[in-house]
Amino acid sequence: MMNRKIITIGFCILATSLLTFSCKNTTTAAPQDKLVIPVDKAKFLNGGLAEPITIETRTLSDGSSADCYKIVVKSTPTDHAMGPWCPTNISDDASAGGIWLENGKVYDVDGAFVKNLAQFYKDSTWAMYNKATGAITKTKTEADCREAANPNVGEEYKNYCVECLPSYVANLSHTYYIPVRPKAAAKPYEFSKGPGGPGGPDGPEGHPKPDGERGPKPSHDSTPSTRGLAFNGIVFDAPAPTDRILGAYTLAPFDDAGGHINLNAGYHYHAATGLSTRIAQTDQHAAMIGYAMDGYGLYENTDSKGTDYKDLDALRGHYDSVRGYHYHVDKAGNNNFINGLRGEFAE
Ligand SMILES: [Zn+2]
Ligand SMILES: [Zn+2]
Protein backbone atom coordinates (compact mmCIF):
# COMPACT_ATOMS: atom_id res chain seq x y z
CA MET A 1 0.00 0.00 0.00
CA MET A 2 2.73 2.40 1.06
CA ASN A 3 4.77 1.66 -2.06
CA ARG A 4 1.76 2.21 -4.27
CA LYS A 5 1.06 5.53 -2.59
CA ILE A 6 4.64 6.69 -3.04
CA ILE A 7 4.54 5.65 -6.67
CA THR A 8 1.20 7.44 -7.15
CA ILE A 9 2.49 10.59 -5.49
CA GLY A 10 5.68 10.36 -7.52
CA PHE A 11 3.69 10.03 -10.70
CA CYS A 12 1.58 13.02 -9.71
CA ILE A 13 4.63 15.21 -9.17
CA LEU A 14 6.11 14.03 -12.46
CA ALA A 15 2.83 14.48 -14.34
CA THR A 16 2.24 17.88 -12.76
CA SER A 17 5.65 19.15 -13.73
CA LEU A 18 5.39 17.71 -17.23
CA LEU A 19 1.84 18.64 -18.06
CA THR A 20 1.39 21.58 -15.64
CA PHE A 21 -2.04 20.51 -14.45
CA SER A 22 -2.88 18.83 -11.21
CA CYS A 23 -3.11 15.11 -10.88
CA LYS A 24 -5.63 13.71 -8.46
CA ASN A 25 -4.55 10.89 -6.24
CA THR A 26 -7.49 8.52 -6.58
CA THR A 27 -6.32 6.07 -3.93
CA THR A 28 -8.66 6.45 -0.96
CA ALA A 29 -8.05 4.36 2.11
CA ALA A 30 -10.80 3.23 4.43
CA PRO A 31 -10.68 4.90 7.85
CA GLN A 32 -8.81 2.85 10.44
CA ASP A 33 -10.43 2.88 13.88
CA LYS A 34 -8.54 2.05 17.03
CA LEU A 35 -11.65 0.48 18.49
CA VAL A 36 -14.06 -1.62 16.41
CA ILE A 37 -16.97 -3.16 18.31
CA PRO A 38 -18.40 -6.32 16.77
CA VAL A 39 -22.17 -6.85 16.69
CA ASP A 40 -23.43 -8.51 19.87
CA LYS A 41 -26.13 -10.92 18.73
CA ALA A 42 -27.26 -11.43 22.33
CA LYS A 43 -28.67 -7.89 22.28
CA PHE A 44 -31.49 -9.00 19.95
CA LEU A 45 -34.62 -10.06 21.81
CA ASN A 46 -35.39 -13.74 21.31
CA GLY A 47 -39.10 -13.03 20.98
CA GLY A 48 -38.52 -11.09 17.78
CA LEU A 49 -36.54 -13.83 16.06
CA ALA A 50 -38.11 -16.48 13.85
CA GLU A 51 -35.02 -18.68 14.35
CA PRO A 52 -31.74 -18.42 16.28
CA ILE A 53 -29.15 -16.05 14.81
CA THR A 54 -26.42 -17.89 12.89
CA ILE A 55 -23.26 -16.87 11.05
CA GLU A 56 -22.96 -17.14 7.27
CA THR A 57 -20.22 -16.05 4.91
CA ARG A 58 -21.64 -13.40 2.62
CA THR A 59 -20.33 -11.09 -0.07
CA LEU A 60 -20.03 -7.51 1.12
CA SER A 61 -20.62 -4.35 -0.89
CA ASP A 62 -16.88 -4.08 -1.66
CA GLY A 63 -16.82 -7.58 -3.14
CA SER A 64 -15.00 -9.14 -0.22
CA SER A 65 -16.38 -12.02 1.84
CA ALA A 66 -17.09 -11.76 5.53
CA ASP A 67 -18.87 -13.48 8.36
CA CYS A 68 -22.33 -12.03 8.73
CA TYR A 69 -25.08 -12.65 11.21
CA LYS A 70 -28.15 -14.11 9.57
CA ILE A 71 -31.02 -12.53 11.47
CA VAL A 72 -34.49 -13.84 10.67
CA VAL A 73 -37.09 -11.64 12.30
CA LYS A 74 -40.83 -11.96 12.80
CA SER A 75 -41.36 -8.22 12.23
CA THR A 76 -43.56 -8.14 15.32
CA PRO A 77 -42.31 -6.17 18.33
CA THR A 78 -42.44 -8.00 21.65
CA ASP A 79 -41.37 -5.01 23.73
CA HIS A 80 -44.22 -2.61 22.94
CA ALA A 81 -47.73 -2.62 21.50
CA MET A 82 -48.51 -1.82 17.86
CA GLY A 83 -51.04 0.86 16.98
CA PRO A 84 -53.34 2.61 17.17
CA TRP A 85 -52.89 4.57 13.95
CA CYS A 86 -56.14 6.16 12.75
CA PRO A 87 -58.62 7.57 15.24
CA THR A 88 -62.27 6.67 14.66
CA ASN A 89 -64.02 9.99 15.25
CA ILE A 90 -62.95 13.63 15.16
CA SER A 91 -63.87 13.77 18.86
CA ASP A 92 -61.23 11.14 19.74
CA ASP A 93 -58.26 12.14 21.87
CA ALA A 94 -54.61 11.32 21.20
CA SER A 95 -54.88 7.88 22.79
CA ALA A 96 -57.05 6.75 19.84
CA GLY A 97 -54.50 7.57 17.15
CA GLY A 98 -50.80 7.59 16.32
CA ILE A 99 -48.49 10.34 15.13
CA TRP A 100 -47.65 12.21 11.94
CA LEU A 101 -44.26 13.68 11.07
CA GLU A 102 -44.11 17.01 9.30
CA ASN A 103 -41.29 19.56 8.99
CA GLY A 104 -39.27 18.13 11.84
CA LYS A 105 -42.22 18.00 14.21
CA VAL A 106 -44.19 15.11 15.66
CA TYR A 107 -47.95 15.65 15.68
CA ASP A 108 -50.53 13.54 17.51
CA VAL A 109 -53.04 12.16 15.05
CA ASP A 110 -56.06 12.73 17.25
CA GLY A 111 -59.56 13.57 16.04
CA ALA A 112 -58.79 17.27 15.96
CA PHE A 113 -55.73 16.72 13.75
CA VAL A 114 -57.84 14.87 11.18
CA LYS A 115 -60.58 17.48 11.38
CA ASN A 116 -58.00 20.21 10.82
CA LEU A 117 -56.19 18.65 7.82
CA ALA A 118 -57.53 21.13 5.25
CA GLN A 119 -56.16 23.98 7.32
CA PHE A 120 -52.97 22.17 8.26
CA TYR A 121 -52.07 21.58 4.62
CA LYS A 122 -53.85 24.71 3.34
CA ASP A 123 -55.81 22.62 0.85
CA SER A 124 -59.58 22.35 0.97
CA THR A 125 -59.55 18.96 -0.79
CA TRP A 126 -58.81 17.38 2.58
CA ALA A 127 -62.06 16.07 4.07
CA MET A 128 -61.37 12.82 5.87
CA TYR A 129 -64.48 12.65 8.02
CA ASN A 130 -68.24 12.67 7.87
CA LYS A 131 -69.43 16.19 8.64
CA ALA A 132 -72.68 14.92 10.17
CA THR A 133 -71.34 12.16 12.43
CA GLY A 134 -67.65 13.06 12.81
CA ALA A 135 -66.71 9.52 11.76
CA ILE A 136 -63.22 9.40 10.25
CA THR A 137 -62.95 7.68 6.88
CA LYS A 138 -60.41 4.90 7.27
CA THR A 139 -59.45 1.59 5.77
CA LYS A 140 -61.31 -1.21 7.50
CA THR A 141 -60.21 -4.43 5.81
CA GLU A 142 -57.08 -6.07 4.43
CA ALA A 143 -58.47 -5.44 0.94
CA ASP A 144 -58.80 -1.72 1.80
CA CYS A 145 -55.23 -1.70 3.08
CA ARG A 146 -54.00 -3.33 -0.13
CA GLU A 147 -56.11 -1.12 -2.40
CA ALA A 148 -55.28 2.16 -0.68
CA ALA A 149 -51.65 1.25 -1.26
CA ASN A 150 -52.08 0.30 -4.92
CA PRO A 151 -50.07 2.55 -7.27
CA ASN A 152 -53.20 3.01 -9.35
CA VAL A 153 -55.38 3.72 -6.36
CA GLY A 154 -58.63 5.20 -7.52
CA GLU A 155 -60.54 8.21 -6.37
CA GLU A 156 -62.45 5.99 -3.98
CA TYR A 157 -59.52 6.01 -1.55
CA LYS A 158 -58.97 9.75 -1.64
CA ASN A 159 -59.35 11.17 1.85
CA TYR A 160 -58.74 7.89 3.63
CA CYS A 161 -56.79 7.38 6.78
CA VAL A 162 -54.81 4.24 5.90
CA GLU A 163 -54.05 1.68 8.56
CA CYS A 164 -53.02 -1.91 8.04
CA LEU A 165 -53.54 -4.13 11.04
CA PRO A 166 -51.12 -6.62 12.63
CA SER A 167 -53.48 -9.50 11.84
CA TYR A 168 -52.85 -8.97 8.09
CA VAL A 169 -49.13 -9.67 8.48
CA ALA A 170 -49.05 -12.14 11.38
CA ASN A 171 -47.12 -14.79 9.46
CA LEU A 172 -44.38 -12.68 7.90
CA SER A 173 -40.68 -13.16 8.46
CA HIS A 174 -37.73 -11.28 7.00
CA THR A 175 -34.06 -12.23 6.73
CA TYR A 176 -31.25 -9.71 7.20
CA TYR A 177 -27.48 -10.11 7.08
CA ILE A 178 -25.26 -7.82 9.14
CA PRO A 179 -21.45 -8.07 9.14
CA VAL A 180 -20.30 -9.52 12.48
CA ARG A 181 -17.47 -6.98 12.54
CA PRO A 182 -18.11 -3.60 10.93
CA LYS A 183 -15.71 -2.84 8.09
CA ALA A 184 -15.22 0.81 7.21
CA ALA A 185 -15.62 1.46 3.48
CA ALA A 186 -13.16 3.56 1.49
CA LYS A 187 -16.09 5.80 0.60
CA PRO A 188 -19.36 5.93 2.55
CA TYR A 189 -22.58 4.76 0.96
CA GLU A 190 -24.96 7.69 1.06
CA PHE A 191 -28.66 7.00 0.90
CA SER A 192 -30.64 8.68 -1.83
CA LYS A 193 -32.25 11.89 -0.71
CA GLY A 194 -35.96 11.53 -0.36
CA PRO A 195 -38.04 8.55 0.53
CA GLY A 196 -38.06 4.99 -0.63
CA GLY A 197 -34.92 3.61 -2.22
CA PRO A 198 -35.23 0.81 -4.77
CA GLY A 199 -36.83 -2.29 -3.41
CA GLY A 200 -37.78 -0.37 -0.31
CA PRO A 201 -40.72 -1.75 1.58
CA ASP A 202 -42.42 1.58 1.48
CA GLY A 203 -43.47 1.40 -2.12
CA PRO A 204 -46.89 0.01 -1.45
CA GLU A 205 -47.79 2.51 1.21
CA GLY A 206 -48.53 5.67 -0.58
CA HIS A 207 -48.39 6.20 -4.26
CA PRO A 208 -45.28 4.44 -5.47
CA LYS A 209 -44.19 4.99 -9.00
CA PRO A 210 -43.43 1.90 -11.07
CA ASP A 211 -40.05 0.30 -10.44
CA GLY A 212 -37.17 2.35 -11.75
CA GLU A 213 -39.00 5.62 -11.28
CA ARG A 214 -38.79 5.73 -7.56
CA GLY A 215 -37.01 8.93 -6.76
CA PRO A 216 -33.35 9.81 -7.19
CA LYS A 217 -30.87 7.04 -7.80
CA PRO A 218 -28.89 6.01 -4.76
CA SER A 219 -25.13 6.46 -4.75
CA HIS A 220 -24.71 2.69 -4.82
CA ASP A 221 -27.07 0.59 -6.91
CA SER A 222 -27.79 -1.83 -4.12
CA THR A 223 -27.60 0.40 -1.06
CA PRO A 224 -30.20 -1.13 1.19
CA SER A 225 -33.32 0.87 1.92
CA THR A 226 -33.32 -0.66 5.37
CA ARG A 227 -31.18 1.48 7.66
CA GLY A 228 -30.87 -0.98 10.50
CA LEU A 229 -32.54 -3.26 12.99
CA ALA A 230 -33.95 -2.50 16.41
CA PHE A 231 -33.21 -5.03 19.15
CA ASN A 232 -36.78 -6.29 18.78
CA GLY A 233 -36.07 -7.20 15.15
CA ILE A 234 -38.11 -4.35 13.64
CA VAL A 235 -36.43 -2.49 10.78
CA PHE A 236 -35.52 1.16 10.85
CA ASP A 237 -36.70 1.91 7.36
CA ALA A 238 -36.06 4.50 4.66
CA PRO A 239 -38.11 7.68 5.09
CA ALA A 240 -41.82 7.15 4.50
CA PRO A 241 -42.87 8.61 1.13
CA THR A 242 -45.05 11.19 2.82
CA ASP A 243 -45.27 13.37 -0.31
CA ARG A 244 -46.83 10.52 -2.27
CA ILE A 245 -49.10 9.61 0.62
CA LEU A 246 -50.30 13.19 0.98
CA GLY A 247 -50.49 13.68 -2.79
CA ALA A 248 -53.26 11.10 -2.81
CA TYR A 249 -55.02 12.84 0.09
CA THR A 250 -54.40 9.84 2.28
CA LEU A 251 -52.75 9.74 5.68
CA ALA A 252 -50.78 6.68 6.81
CA PRO A 253 -50.02 7.55 10.44
CA PHE A 254 -47.31 5.93 12.54
CA ASP A 255 -48.10 4.62 15.99
CA ASP A 256 -46.53 6.19 19.06
CA ALA A 257 -43.47 3.95 18.57
CA GLY A 258 -42.95 5.44 15.09
CA GLY A 259 -44.07 2.34 13.20
CA HIS A 260 -46.80 1.23 10.88
CA ILE A 261 -47.59 -1.75 8.71
CA ASN A 262 -47.68 -2.49 5.04
CA LEU A 263 -48.48 -5.86 3.59
CA ASN A 264 -45.00 -6.53 2.17
CA ALA A 265 -42.77 -5.17 4.90
CA GLY A 266 -44.96 -5.86 7.87
CA TYR A 267 -44.43 -3.58 10.83
CA HIS A 268 -41.53 -1.12 10.37
CA TYR A 269 -40.25 2.13 11.89
CA HIS A 270 -39.92 5.59 10.38
CA ALA A 271 -39.09 7.34 13.64
CA ALA A 272 -37.35 6.43 16.88
CA THR A 273 -39.52 7.67 19.72
CA GLY A 274 -37.89 5.76 22.56
CA LEU A 275 -40.41 2.92 22.90
CA SER A 276 -38.35 0.03 21.53
CA THR A 277 -35.70 -1.58 23.74
CA ARG A 278 -32.97 0.89 24.69
CA ILE A 279 -29.65 0.04 26.28
CA ALA A 280 -28.71 2.89 28.59
CA GLN A 281 -25.04 3.92 28.71
CA THR A 282 -23.19 4.65 31.94
CA ASP A 283 -21.58 7.88 30.74
CA GLN A 284 -24.64 10.02 29.84
CA HIS A 285 -24.17 9.03 26.23
CA ALA A 286 -27.39 8.38 24.28
CA ALA A 287 -28.92 4.92 24.73
CA MET A 288 -28.27 2.26 22.11
CA ILE A 289 -31.35 1.21 20.10
CA GLY A 290 -30.03 -1.23 17.49
CA TYR A 291 -27.55 -1.86 14.72
CA ALA A 292 -27.19 -0.28 11.30
CA MET A 293 -26.94 -2.64 8.31
CA ASP A 294 -23.15 -2.23 8.28
CA GLY A 295 -22.87 -3.47 11.87
CA TYR A 296 -22.15 -0.12 13.54
CA GLY A 297 -24.33 0.71 16.55
CA LEU A 298 -27.41 2.90 16.36
CA TYR A 299 -28.01 5.27 19.27
CA GLU A 300 -30.74 7.73 20.17
CA ASN A 301 -30.69 11.29 18.91
CA THR A 302 -29.64 13.05 22.11
CA ASP A 303 -27.62 12.18 25.20
CA SER A 304 -29.32 11.28 28.47
CA LYS A 305 -29.72 14.99 29.28
CA GLY A 306 -31.40 15.74 25.97
CA THR A 307 -28.40 17.48 24.41
CA ASP A 308 -27.78 17.21 20.66
CA TYR A 309 -24.49 15.87 19.31
CA LYS A 310 -22.71 18.60 17.39
CA ASP A 311 -19.83 16.60 15.95
CA LEU A 312 -21.70 14.12 13.75
CA ASP A 313 -20.43 13.46 10.22
CA ALA A 314 -22.65 13.66 7.13
CA LEU A 315 -23.94 10.15 7.80
CA ARG A 316 -24.94 11.11 11.38
CA GLY A 317 -22.09 9.15 12.95
CA HIS A 318 -19.04 9.81 15.07
CA TYR A 319 -16.34 7.92 16.95
CA ASP A 320 -15.68 7.64 20.64
CA SER A 321 -13.32 5.53 22.69
CA VAL A 322 -16.11 3.51 24.36
CA ARG A 323 -18.37 2.64 21.43
CA GLY A 324 -16.06 3.00 18.45
CA TYR A 325 -17.75 4.47 15.39
CA HIS A 326 -21.56 4.64 15.76
CA TYR A 327 -24.57 6.56 14.56
CA HIS A 328 -27.10 8.84 16.24
CA VAL A 329 -30.51 8.59 14.60
CA ASP A 330 -32.27 11.73 13.41
CA LYS A 331 -35.03 13.42 15.36
CA ALA A 332 -38.37 11.62 15.12
CA GLY A 333 -40.05 14.53 13.31
CA ASN A 334 -37.56 14.31 10.46
CA ASN A 335 -38.86 10.97 9.10
CA ASN A 336 -35.25 9.81 8.88
CA PHE A 337 -32.71 7.75 10.80
CA ILE A 338 -29.25 8.02 9.27
CA ASN A 339 -27.99 9.45 5.98
CA GLY A 340 -25.80 6.63 4.77
CA LEU A 341 -23.59 3.72 5.75
CA ARG A 342 -19.96 4.21 6.65
CA GLY A 343 -19.24 0.51 6.45
CA GLU A 344 -19.63 -2.28 3.96
CA PHE A 345 -22.97 -4.07 4.04
CA ALA A 346 -24.00 -7.56 2.99
CA GLU A 347 -25.24 -7.69 -0.59
ZN1 LIG B 1 -43.74 2.82 6.06
ZN1 LIG C 1 -22.19 9.02 20.19
Coordinates of C-alpha atoms and ligand atoms in Angstrom, one line a residue:
M1 CA 0.0 0.0 0.0
M2 CA 2.7 2.4 1.1
N3 CA 4.8 1.7 -2.1
R4 CA 1.8 2.2 -4.3
K5 CA 1.1 5.5 -2.6
I6 CA 4.6 6.7 -3.0
I7 CA 4.5 5.7 -6.7
T8 CA 1.2 7.4 -7.2
I9 CA 2.5 10.6 -5.5
G10 CA 5.7 10.4 -7.5
F11 CA 3.7 10.0 -10.7
C12 CA 1.6 13.0 -9.7
I13 CA 4.6 15.2 -9.2
L14 CA 6.1 14.0 -12.5
A15 CA 2.8 14.5 -14.3
T16 CA 2.2 17.9 -12.8
S17 CA 5.6 19.1 -13.7
L18 CA 5.4 17.7 -17.2
L19 CA 1.8 18.6 -18.1
T20 CA 1.4 21.6 -15.6
F21 CA -2.0 20.5 -14.5
S22 CA -2.9 18.8 -11.2
C23 CA -3.1 15.1 -10.9
K24 CA -5.6 13.7 -8.5
N25 CA -4.5 10.9 -6.2
T26 CA -7.5 8.5 -6.6
T27 CA -6.3 6.1 -3.9
T28 CA -8.7 6.5 -1.0
A29 CA -8.0 4.4 2.1
A30 CA -10.8 3.2 4.4
P31 CA -10.7 4.9 7.9
Q32 CA -8.8 2.9 10.4
D33 CA -10.4 2.9 13.9
K34 CA -8.5 2.1 17.0
L35 CA -11.7 0.5 18.5
V36 CA -14.1 -1.6 16.4
I37 CA -17.0 -3.2 18.3
P38 CA -18.4 -6.3 16.8
V39 CA -22.2 -6.9 16.7
D40 CA -23.4 -8.5 19.9
K41 CA -26.1 -10.9 18.7
A42 CA -27.3 -11.4 22.3
K43 CA -28.7 -7.9 22.3
F44 CA -31.5 -9.0 20.0
L45 CA -34.6 -10.1 21.8
N46 CA -35.4 -13.7 21.3
G47 CA -39.1 -13.0 21.0
G48 CA -38.5 -11.1 17.8
L49 CA -36.5 -13.8 16.1
A50 CA -38.1 -16.5 13.8
E51 CA -35.0 -18.7 14.3
P52 CA -31.7 -18.4 16.3
I53 CA -29.1 -16.1 14.8
T54 CA -26.4 -17.9 12.9
I55 CA -23.3 -16.9 11.0
E56 CA -23.0 -17.1 7.3
T57 CA -20.2 -16.1 4.9
R58 CA -21.6 -13.4 2.6
T59 CA -20.3 -11.1 -0.1
L60 CA -20.0 -7.5 1.1
S61 CA -20.6 -4.3 -0.9
D62 CA -16.9 -4.1 -1.7
G63 CA -16.8 -7.6 -3.1
S64 CA -15.0 -9.1 -0.2
S65 CA -16.4 -12.0 1.8
A66 CA -17.1 -11.8 5.5
D67 CA -18.9 -13.5 8.4
C68 CA -22.3 -12.0 8.7
Y69 CA -25.1 -12.7 11.2
K70 CA -28.2 -14.1 9.6
I71 CA -31.0 -12.5 11.5
V72 CA -34.5 -13.8 10.7
V73 CA -37.1 -11.6 12.3
K74 CA -40.8 -12.0 12.8
S75 CA -41.4 -8.2 12.2
T76 CA -43.6 -8.1 15.3
P77 CA -42.3 -6.2 18.3
T78 CA -42.4 -8.0 21.6
D79 CA -41.4 -5.0 23.7
H80 CA -44.2 -2.6 22.9
A81 CA -47.7 -2.6 21.5
M82 CA -48.5 -1.8 17.9
G83 CA -51.0 0.9 17.0
P84 CA -53.3 2.6 17.2
W85 CA -52.9 4.6 13.9
C86 CA -56.1 6.2 12.8
P87 CA -58.6 7.6 15.2
T88 CA -62.3 6.7 14.7
N89 CA -64.0 10.0 15.2
I90 CA -63.0 13.6 15.2
S91 CA -63.9 13.8 18.9
D92 CA -61.2 11.1 19.7
D93 CA -58.3 12.1 21.9
A94 CA -54.6 11.3 21.2
S95 CA -54.9 7.9 22.8
A96 CA -57.0 6.8 19.8
G97 CA -54.5 7.6 17.2
G98 CA -50.8 7.6 16.3
I99 CA -48.5 10.3 15.1
W100 CA -47.6 12.2 11.9
L101 CA -44.3 13.7 11.1
E102 CA -44.1 17.0 9.3
N103 CA -41.3 19.6 9.0
G104 CA -39.3 18.1 11.8
K105 CA -42.2 18.0 14.2
V106 CA -44.2 15.1 15.7
Y107 CA -48.0 15.7 15.7
D108 CA -50.5 13.5 17.5
V109 CA -53.0 12.2 15.1
D110 CA -56.1 12.7 17.3
G111 CA -59.6 13.6 16.0
A112 CA -58.8 17.3 16.0
F113 CA -55.7 16.7 13.7
V114 CA -57.8 14.9 11.2
K115 CA -60.6 17.5 11.4
N116 CA -58.0 20.2 10.8
L117 CA -56.2 18.6 7.8
A118 CA -57.5 21.1 5.2
Q119 CA -56.2 24.0 7.3
F120 CA -53.0 22.2 8.3
Y121 CA -52.1 21.6 4.6
K122 CA -53.9 24.7 3.3
D123 CA -55.8 22.6 0.8
S124 CA -59.6 22.3 1.0
T125 CA -59.6 19.0 -0.8
W126 CA -58.8 17.4 2.6
A127 CA -62.1 16.1 4.1
M128 CA -61.4 12.8 5.9
Y129 CA -64.5 12.7 8.0
N130 CA -68.2 12.7 7.9
K131 CA -69.4 16.2 8.6
A132 CA -72.7 14.9 10.2
T133 CA -71.3 12.2 12.4
G134 CA -67.7 13.1 12.8
A135 CA -66.7 9.5 11.8
I136 CA -63.2 9.4 10.3
T137 CA -62.9 7.7 6.9
K138 CA -60.4 4.9 7.3
T139 CA -59.4 1.6 5.8
K140 CA -61.3 -1.2 7.5
T141 CA -60.2 -4.4 5.8
E142 CA -57.1 -6.1 4.4
A143 CA -58.5 -5.4 0.9
D144 CA -58.8 -1.7 1.8
C145 CA -55.2 -1.7 3.1
R146 CA -54.0 -3.3 -0.1
E147 CA -56.1 -1.1 -2.4
A148 CA -55.3 2.2 -0.7
A149 CA -51.7 1.2 -1.3
N150 CA -52.1 0.3 -4.9
P151 CA -50.1 2.5 -7.3
N152 CA -53.2 3.0 -9.4
V153 CA -55.4 3.7 -6.4
G154 CA -58.6 5.2 -7.5
E155 CA -60.5 8.2 -6.4
E156 CA -62.4 6.0 -4.0
Y157 CA -59.5 6.0 -1.6
K158 CA -59.0 9.7 -1.6
N159 CA -59.3 11.2 1.9
Y160 CA -58.7 7.9 3.6
C161 CA -56.8 7.4 6.8
V162 CA -54.8 4.2 5.9
E163 CA -54.0 1.7 8.6
C164 CA -53.0 -1.9 8.0
L165 CA -53.5 -4.1 11.0
P166 CA -51.1 -6.6 12.6
S167 CA -53.5 -9.5 11.8
Y168 CA -52.8 -9.0 8.1
V169 CA -49.1 -9.7 8.5
A170 CA -49.1 -12.1 11.4
N171 CA -47.1 -14.8 9.5
L172 CA -44.4 -12.7 7.9
S173 CA -40.7 -13.2 8.5
H174 CA -37.7 -11.3 7.0
T175 CA -34.1 -12.2 6.7
Y176 CA -31.2 -9.7 7.2
Y177 CA -27.5 -10.1 7.1
I178 CA -25.3 -7.8 9.1
P179 CA -21.4 -8.1 9.1
V180 CA -20.3 -9.5 12.5
R181 CA -17.5 -7.0 12.5
P182 CA -18.1 -3.6 10.9
K183 CA -15.7 -2.8 8.1
A184 CA -15.2 0.8 7.2
A185 CA -15.6 1.5 3.5
A186 CA -13.2 3.6 1.5
K187 CA -16.1 5.8 0.6
P188 CA -19.4 5.9 2.6
Y189 CA -22.6 4.8 1.0
E190 CA -25.0 7.7 1.1
F191 CA -28.7 7.0 0.9
S192 CA -30.6 8.7 -1.8
K193 CA -32.3 11.9 -0.7
G194 CA -36.0 11.5 -0.4
P195 CA -38.0 8.5 0.5
G196 CA -38.1 5.0 -0.6
G197 CA -34.9 3.6 -2.2
P198 CA -35.2 0.8 -4.8
G199 CA -36.8 -2.3 -3.4
G200 CA -37.8 -0.4 -0.3
P201 CA -40.7 -1.7 1.6
D202 CA -42.4 1.6 1.5
G203 CA -43.5 1.4 -2.1
P204 CA -46.9 0.0 -1.4
E205 CA -47.8 2.5 1.2
G206 CA -48.5 5.7 -0.6
H207 CA -48.4 6.2 -4.3
P208 CA -45.3 4.4 -5.5
K209 CA -44.2 5.0 -9.0
P210 CA -43.4 1.9 -11.1
D211 CA -40.0 0.3 -10.4
G212 CA -37.2 2.3 -11.8
E213 CA -39.0 5.6 -11.3
R214 CA -38.8 5.7 -7.6
G215 CA -37.0 8.9 -6.8
P216 CA -33.4 9.8 -7.2
K217 CA -30.9 7.0 -7.8
P218 CA -28.9 6.0 -4.8
S219 CA -25.1 6.5 -4.7
H220 CA -24.7 2.7 -4.8
D221 CA -27.1 0.6 -6.9
S222 CA -27.8 -1.8 -4.1
T223 CA -27.6 0.4 -1.1
P224 CA -30.2 -1.1 1.2
S225 CA -33.3 0.9 1.9
T226 CA -33.3 -0.7 5.4
R227 CA -31.2 1.5 7.7
G228 CA -30.9 -1.0 10.5
L229 CA -32.5 -3.3 13.0
A230 CA -33.9 -2.5 16.4
F231 CA -33.2 -5.0 19.1
N232 CA -36.8 -6.3 18.8
G233 CA -36.1 -7.2 15.1
I234 CA -38.1 -4.4 13.6
V235 CA -36.4 -2.5 10.8
F236 CA -35.5 1.2 10.8
D237 CA -36.7 1.9 7.4
A238 CA -36.1 4.5 4.7
P239 CA -38.1 7.7 5.1
A240 CA -41.8 7.2 4.5
P241 CA -42.9 8.6 1.1
T242 CA -45.0 11.2 2.8
D243 CA -45.3 13.4 -0.3
R244 CA -46.8 10.5 -2.3
I245 CA -49.1 9.6 0.6
L246 CA -50.3 13.2 1.0
G247 CA -50.5 13.7 -2.8
A248 CA -53.3 11.1 -2.8
Y249 CA -55.0 12.8 0.1
T250 CA -54.4 9.8 2.3
L251 CA -52.7 9.7 5.7
A252 CA -50.8 6.7 6.8
P253 CA -50.0 7.6 10.4
F254 CA -47.3 5.9 12.5
D255 CA -48.1 4.6 16.0
D256 CA -46.5 6.2 19.1
A257 CA -43.5 3.9 18.6
G258 CA -42.9 5.4 15.1
G259 CA -44.1 2.3 13.2
H260 CA -46.8 1.2 10.9
I261 CA -47.6 -1.8 8.7
N262 CA -47.7 -2.5 5.0
L263 CA -48.5 -5.9 3.6
N264 CA -45.0 -6.5 2.2
A265 CA -42.8 -5.2 4.9
G266 CA -45.0 -5.9 7.9
Y267 CA -44.4 -3.6 10.8
H268 CA -41.5 -1.1 10.4
Y269 CA -40.3 2.1 11.9
H270 CA -39.9 5.6 10.4
A271 CA -39.1 7.3 13.6
A272 CA -37.4 6.4 16.9
T273 CA -39.5 7.7 19.7
G274 CA -37.9 5.8 22.6
L275 CA -40.4 2.9 22.9
S276 CA -38.3 0.0 21.5
T277 CA -35.7 -1.6 23.7
R278 CA -33.0 0.9 24.7
I279 CA -29.7 0.0 26.3
A280 CA -28.7 2.9 28.6
Q281 CA -25.0 3.9 28.7
T282 CA -23.2 4.6 31.9
D283 CA -21.6 7.9 30.7
Q284 CA -24.6 10.0 29.8
H285 CA -24.2 9.0 26.2
A286 CA -27.4 8.4 24.3
A287 CA -28.9 4.9 24.7
M288 CA -28.3 2.3 22.1
I289 CA -31.3 1.2 20.1
G290 CA -30.0 -1.2 17.5
Y291 CA -27.5 -1.9 14.7
A292 CA -27.2 -0.3 11.3
M293 CA -26.9 -2.6 8.3
D294 CA -23.2 -2.2 8.3
G295 CA -22.9 -3.5 11.9
Y296 CA -22.2 -0.1 13.5
G297 CA -24.3 0.7 16.5
L298 CA -27.4 2.9 16.4
Y299 CA -28.0 5.3 19.3
E300 CA -30.7 7.7 20.2
N301 CA -30.7 11.3 18.9
T302 CA -29.6 13.0 22.1
D303 CA -27.6 12.2 25.2
S304 CA -29.3 11.3 28.5
K305 CA -29.7 15.0 29.3
G306 CA -31.4 15.7 26.0
T307 CA -28.4 17.5 24.4
D308 CA -27.8 17.2 20.7
Y309 CA -24.5 15.9 19.3
K310 CA -22.7 18.6 17.4
D311 CA -19.8 16.6 16.0
L312 CA -21.7 14.1 13.7
D313 CA -20.4 13.5 10.2
A314 CA -22.6 13.7 7.1
L315 CA -23.9 10.2 7.8
R316 CA -24.9 11.1 11.4
G317 CA -22.1 9.1 12.9
H318 CA -19.0 9.8 15.1
Y319 CA -16.3 7.9 17.0
D320 CA -15.7 7.6 20.6
S321 CA -13.3 5.5 22.7
V322 CA -16.1 3.5 24.4
R323 CA -18.4 2.6 21.4
G324 CA -16.1 3.0 18.4
Y325 CA -17.8 4.5 15.4
H326 CA -21.6 4.6 15.8
Y327 CA -24.6 6.6 14.6
H328 CA -27.1 8.8 16.2
V329 CA -30.5 8.6 14.6
D330 CA -32.3 11.7 13.4
K331 CA -35.0 13.4 15.4
A332 CA -38.4 11.6 15.1
G333 CA -40.1 14.5 13.3
N334 CA -37.6 14.3 10.5
N335 CA -38.9 11.0 9.1
N336 CA -35.3 9.8 8.9
F337 CA -32.7 7.8 10.8
I338 CA -29.3 8.0 9.3
N339 CA -28.0 9.4 6.0
G340 CA -25.8 6.6 4.8
L341 CA -23.6 3.7 5.7
R342 CA -20.0 4.2 6.6
G343 CA -19.2 0.5 6.4
E344 CA -19.6 -2.3 4.0
F345 CA -23.0 -4.1 4.0
A346 CA -24.0 -7.6 3.0
E347 CA -25.2 -7.7 -0.6
Ligands
ZN1 ZN -43.7 2.8 6.1
ZN2 ZN -22.2 9.0 20.2

